[in-house]
Amino acid sequence: MTVRQVARLATVGVLLGGLALLGGSPAFADDDSVRVGSAGSFRAGGSAEGVNVEVRKRSDGCVMLRTALDLRLDGLRADQVRIQVNYGGRWFPVPASGGGGTVSTSQVAPAKPSLCKGKRITMRYRVAFVAGAPGGRLTVIGEATNAA
């Protein structure tokens, strides 16, 4: 039986003009970390804004990294948000699902998914909200998973 270890970190901002926070949280071991950084604000109907998920491996060994995003905003549905990930220098759409205020992306592996001690990987996402998406306080949660 394989036990997946997951780390999450939330970045909280305000849709239609707000402040994003940056912080760290345990990832695969106590010394590992996940940091999420996002644009200071998002605007419904506006252009895509950046969200980064940085994973640092300080503990021994290697993991096969995958990341995902959760977006939490009252009334948000999956059809109201467009998410892309940068893979090998190109942007690709990321499937998202959910509703009722929580939208989650599928897990995505970086072009070189092996993350070993002393290294870090930053996954770059672009997030856009369609016109008519609800306004309010947005929570962005970055998730790092050991795919093995």
PDB file of C-alpha atoms in Angstrom:
ATOM      1  CA  MET A   1       0.000   0.000   0.000  1.00  0.00           C
ATOM      2  CA  THR A   2       1.428   3.367  -1.019  1.00  0.00           C
ATOM      3  CA  VAL A   3       0.860   6.358   1.210  1.00  0.00           C
ATOM      4  CA  ARG A   4       0.709   9.625  -0.665  1.00  0.00           C
ATOM      5  CA  GLN A   5       2.012  12.614   1.180  1.00  0.00           C
ATOM      6  CA  VAL A   6       0.439  15.919   0.331  1.00  0.00           C
ATOM      7  CA  ALA A   7       1.258  19.480   1.230  1.00  0.00           C
ATOM      8  CA  ARG A   8      -1.018  22.421   0.733  1.00  0.00           C
ATOM      9  CA  LEU A   9      -0.629  26.121   1.194  1.00  0.00           C
ATOM     10  CA  ALA A  10      -3.299  28.704   0.755  1.00  0.00           C
ATOM     11  CA  THR A  11      -2.822  32.132  -0.697  1.00  0.00           C
ATOM     12  CA  VAL A  12      -5.707  34.412   0.137  1.00  0.00           C
ATOM     13  CA  GLY A  13      -6.620  37.361  -2.010  1.00  0.00           C
ATOM     14  CA  VAL A  14      -9.620  39.373  -3.055  1.00  0.00           C
ATOM     15  CA  LEU A  15     -11.203  38.948  -6.454  1.00  0.00           C
ATOM     16  CA  LEU A  16     -11.624  42.303  -8.156  1.00  0.00           C
ATOM     17  CA  GLY A  17      -8.771  43.891  -6.289  1.00  0.00           C
ATOM     18  CA  GLY A  18      -6.943  42.485  -3.314  1.00  0.00           C
ATOM     19  CA  LEU A  19      -3.745  41.349  -1.705  1.00  0.00           C
ATOM     20  CA  ALA A  20      -2.152  37.917  -2.028  1.00  0.00           C
ATOM     21  CA  LEU A  21      -0.139  36.378   0.791  1.00  0.00           C
ATOM     22  CA  LEU A  22       2.924  34.171   0.486  1.00  0.00           C
ATOM     23  CA  GLY A  23       3.957  31.500   2.974  1.00  0.00           C
ATOM     24  CA  GLY A  24       5.298  27.996   3.516  1.00  0.00           C
ATOM     25  CA  SER A  25       3.994  24.657   4.714  1.00  0.00           C
ATOM     26  CA  PRO A  26       5.356  21.117   5.186  1.00  0.00           C
ATOM     27  CA  ALA A  27       5.483  19.127   1.958  1.00  0.00           C
ATOM     28  CA  PHE A  28       6.846  15.589   1.966  1.00  0.00           C
ATOM     29  CA  ALA A  29       8.796  15.857   5.240  1.00  0.00           C
ATOM     30  CA  ASP A  30       9.168  18.494   7.928  1.00  0.00           C
ATOM     31  CA  ASP A  31      12.081  20.182   6.151  1.00  0.00           C
ATOM     32  CA  ASP A  32      10.400  20.299   2.725  1.00  0.00           C
ATOM     33  CA  SER A  33       8.219  23.262   1.774  1.00  0.00           C
ATOM     34  CA  VAL A  34       5.516  24.436  -0.588  1.00  0.00           C
ATOM     35  CA  ARG A  35       5.081  28.137  -1.326  1.00  0.00           C
ATOM     36  CA  VAL A  36       2.263  29.686  -3.301  1.00  0.00           C
ATOM     37  CA  GLY A  37       2.495  33.116  -4.860  1.00  0.00           C
ATOM     38  CA  SER A  38      -0.204  34.828  -6.855  1.00  0.00           C
ATOM     39  CA  ALA A  39      -1.090  38.111  -8.450  1.00  0.00           C
ATOM     40  CA  GLY A  40      -2.282  40.824  -6.086  1.00  0.00           C
ATOM     41  CA  SER A  41      -5.721  40.759  -7.666  1.00  0.00           C
ATOM     42  CA  PHE A  42      -7.847  39.012 -10.266  1.00  0.00           C
ATOM     43  CA  ARG A  43     -10.612  40.640 -12.311  1.00  0.00           C
ATOM     44  CA  ALA A  44     -13.640  38.843 -13.734  1.00  0.00           C
ATOM     45  CA  GLY A  45     -13.450  39.200 -17.511  1.00  0.00           C
ATOM     46  CA  GLY A  46      -9.838  40.395 -17.243  1.00  0.00           C
ATOM     47  CA  SER A  47      -6.628  38.853 -18.487  1.00  0.00           C
ATOM     48  CA  ALA A  48      -5.030  35.789 -16.933  1.00  0.00           C
ATOM     49  CA  GLU A  49      -2.891  36.372 -13.846  1.00  0.00           C
ATOM     50  CA  GLY A  50      -0.018  34.259 -12.555  1.00  0.00           C
ATOM     51  CA  VAL A  51      -0.019  31.718  -9.743  1.00  0.00           C
ATOM     52  CA  ASN A  52       3.209  29.910  -8.832  1.00  0.00           C
ATOM     53  CA  VAL A  53       3.607  26.775  -6.736  1.00  0.00           C
ATOM     54  CA  GLU A  54       7.211  26.331  -5.582  1.00  0.00           C
ATOM     55  CA  VAL A  55       8.254  23.050  -3.957  1.00  0.00           C
ATOM     56  CA  ARG A  56      11.630  22.750  -2.173  1.00  0.00           C
ATOM     57  CA  LYS A  57      13.008  19.364  -1.158  1.00  0.00           C
ATOM     58  CA  ARG A  58      15.368  19.564   1.803  1.00  0.00           C
ATOM     59  CA  SER A  59      14.918  16.021   3.106  1.00  0.00           C
ATOM     60  CA  ASP A  60      16.745  12.943   1.818  1.00  0.00           C
ATOM     61  CA  GLY A  61      15.629  11.062  -1.253  1.00  0.00           C
ATOM     62  CA  CYS A  62      13.686  11.962  -4.358  1.00  0.00           C
ATOM     63  CA  VAL A  63       9.994  12.240  -5.194  1.00  0.00           C
ATOM     64  CA  MET A  64       8.017  12.325  -8.442  1.00  0.00           C
ATOM     65  CA  LEU A  65       6.294  15.692  -8.141  1.00  0.00           C
ATOM     66  CA  ARG A  66       2.760  16.596  -9.151  1.00  0.00           C
ATOM     67  CA  THR A  67       0.973  19.840  -8.324  1.00  0.00           C
ATOM     68  CA  ALA A  68      -2.622  21.038  -8.388  1.00  0.00           C
ATOM     69  CA  LEU A  69      -4.616  24.154  -7.506  1.00  0.00           C
ATOM     70  CA  ASP A  70      -7.829  24.628  -5.548  1.00  0.00           C
ATOM     71  CA  LEU A  71      -9.692  27.919  -5.922  1.00  0.00           C
ATOM     72  CA  ARG A  72     -12.244  28.803  -3.260  1.00  0.00           C
ATOM     73  CA  LEU A  73     -14.683  31.638  -3.755  1.00  0.00           C
ATOM     74  CA  ASP A  74     -18.354  31.722  -2.779  1.00  0.00           C
ATOM     75  CA  GLY A  75     -20.498  30.810  -5.790  1.00  0.00           C
ATOM     76  CA  LEU A  76     -17.592  29.896  -8.113  1.00  0.00           C
ATOM     77  CA  ARG A  77     -18.160  27.166 -10.719  1.00  0.00           C
ATOM     78  CA  ALA A  78     -15.605  25.386 -12.918  1.00  0.00           C
ATOM     79  CA  ASP A  79     -17.028  26.962 -16.089  1.00  0.00           C
ATOM     80  CA  GLN A  80     -16.233  30.441 -14.717  1.00  0.00           C
ATOM     81  CA  VAL A  81     -12.468  29.962 -14.568  1.00  0.00           C
ATOM     82  CA  ARG A  82      -9.773  29.175 -17.143  1.00  0.00           C
ATOM     83  CA  ILE A  83      -6.505  27.679 -15.900  1.00  0.00           C
ATOM     84  CA  GLN A  84      -3.310  26.992 -17.834  1.00  0.00           C
ATOM     85  CA  VAL A  85       0.040  25.514 -16.799  1.00  0.00           C
ATOM     86  CA  ASN A  86       3.450  26.205 -18.286  1.00  0.00           C
ATOM     87  CA  TYR A  87       5.018  22.977 -19.512  1.00  0.00           C
ATOM     88  CA  GLY A  88       8.337  23.161 -21.325  1.00  0.00           C
ATOM     89  CA  GLY A  89       7.881  26.870 -22.083  1.00  0.00           C
ATOM     90  CA  ARG A  90       4.378  26.501 -23.560  1.00  0.00           C
ATOM     91  CA  TRP A  91       0.978  27.090 -21.963  1.00  0.00           C
ATOM     92  CA  PHE A  92      -1.554  24.262 -21.838  1.00  0.00           C
ATOM     93  CA  PRO A  93      -5.095  24.202 -20.437  1.00  0.00           C
ATOM     94  CA  VAL A  94      -5.584  22.318 -17.175  1.00  0.00           C
ATOM     95  CA  PRO A  95      -8.913  20.551 -16.626  1.00  0.00           C
ATOM     96  CA  ALA A  96     -10.839  21.914 -13.665  1.00  0.00           C
ATOM     97  CA  SER A  97     -13.913  20.595 -11.915  1.00  0.00           C
ATOM     98  CA  GLY A  98     -16.145  21.456  -9.020  1.00  0.00           C
ATOM     99  CA  GLY A  99     -18.620  24.093  -8.078  1.00  0.00           C
ATOM    100  CA  GLY A 100     -20.431  25.505  -5.121  1.00  0.00           C
ATOM    101  CA  GLY A 101     -17.443  27.686  -4.347  1.00  0.00           C
ATOM    102  CA  THR A 102     -14.571  25.215  -4.830  1.00  0.00           C
ATOM    103  CA  VAL A 103     -12.862  24.533  -8.164  1.00  0.00           C
ATOM    104  CA  SER A 104      -9.952  22.075  -8.371  1.00  0.00           C
ATOM    105  CA  THR A 105      -7.502  21.355 -11.177  1.00  0.00           C
ATOM    106  CA  SER A 106      -6.218  17.978 -12.215  1.00  0.00           C
ATOM    107  CA  GLN A 107      -2.744  17.098 -10.948  1.00  0.00           C
ATOM    108  CA  VAL A 108       0.057  18.184 -13.279  1.00  0.00           C
ATOM    109  CA  ALA A 109       3.636  16.890 -13.441  1.00  0.00           C
ATOM    110  CA  PRO A 110       6.473  19.224 -14.451  1.00  0.00           C
ATOM    111  CA  ALA A 111       8.531  18.469 -17.569  1.00  0.00           C
ATOM    112  CA  LYS A 112      11.212  17.005 -15.261  1.00  0.00           C
ATOM    113  CA  PRO A 113       9.154  15.637 -12.342  1.00  0.00           C
ATOM    114  CA  SER A 114      11.963  14.148 -10.230  1.00  0.00           C
ATOM    115  CA  LEU A 115      12.627  16.375  -7.215  1.00  0.00           C
ATOM    116  CA  CYS A 116      15.601  15.435  -5.026  1.00  0.00           C
ATOM    117  CA  LYS A 117      17.220  16.816  -1.888  1.00  0.00           C
ATOM    118  CA  GLY A 118      18.558  20.344  -2.287  1.00  0.00           C
ATOM    119  CA  LYS A 119      16.441  21.105  -5.359  1.00  0.00           C
ATOM    120  CA  ARG A 120      13.273  23.070  -6.060  1.00  0.00           C
ATOM    121  CA  ILE A 121      10.673  23.120  -8.786  1.00  0.00           C
ATOM    122  CA  THR A 122       8.304  25.984  -9.527  1.00  0.00           C
ATOM    123  CA  MET A 123       5.111  25.243 -11.428  1.00  0.00           C
ATOM    124  CA  ARG A 124       3.676  28.291 -13.201  1.00  0.00           C
ATOM    125  CA  TYR A 125      -0.067  28.624 -13.713  1.00  0.00           C
ATOM    126  CA  ARG A 126      -2.234  31.298 -15.334  1.00  0.00           C
ATOM    127  CA  VAL A 127      -5.731  31.832 -13.967  1.00  0.00           C
ATOM    128  CA  ALA A 128      -8.494  33.873 -15.598  1.00  0.00           C
ATOM    129  CA  PHE A 129     -12.095  34.394 -14.541  1.00  0.00           C
ATOM    130  CA  VAL A 130     -14.822  34.844 -17.143  1.00  0.00           C
ATOM    131  CA  ALA A 131     -17.085  37.883 -17.120  1.00  0.00           C
ATOM    132  CA  GLY A 132     -19.879  37.276 -14.666  1.00  0.00           C
ATOM    133  CA  ALA A 133     -17.762  35.260 -12.220  1.00  0.00           C
ATOM    134  CA  PRO A 134     -18.581  36.140  -8.621  1.00  0.00           C
ATOM    135  CA  GLY A 135     -16.534  38.716  -6.744  1.00  0.00           C
ATOM    136  CA  GLY A 136     -15.233  38.431  -3.226  1.00  0.00           C
ATOM    137  CA  ARG A 137     -12.410  36.888  -1.257  1.00  0.00           C
ATOM    138  CA  LEU A 138     -10.491  34.267  -3.250  1.00  0.00           C
ATOM    139  CA  THR A 139      -8.412  31.535  -1.602  1.00  0.00           C
ATOM    140  CA  VAL A 140      -5.793  29.860  -3.803  1.00  0.00           C
ATOM    141  CA  ILE A 141      -4.456  26.560  -2.490  1.00  0.00           C
ATOM    142  CA  GLY A 142      -1.392  24.932  -4.041  1.00  0.00           C
ATOM    143  CA  GLU A 143      -0.969  21.208  -3.565  1.00  0.00           C
ATOM    144  CA  ALA A 144       2.214  19.174  -4.011  1.00  0.00           C
ATOM    145  CA  THR A 145       1.951  15.387  -4.186  1.00  0.00           C
ATOM    146  CA  ASN A 146       4.476  12.597  -4.404  1.00  0.00           C
ATOM    147  CA  ALA A 147       3.174  10.704  -7.444  1.00  0.00           C
ATOM    148  CA  ALA A 148       4.917   7.503  -6.311  1.00  0.00           C
TER     149      ALA A 148
END
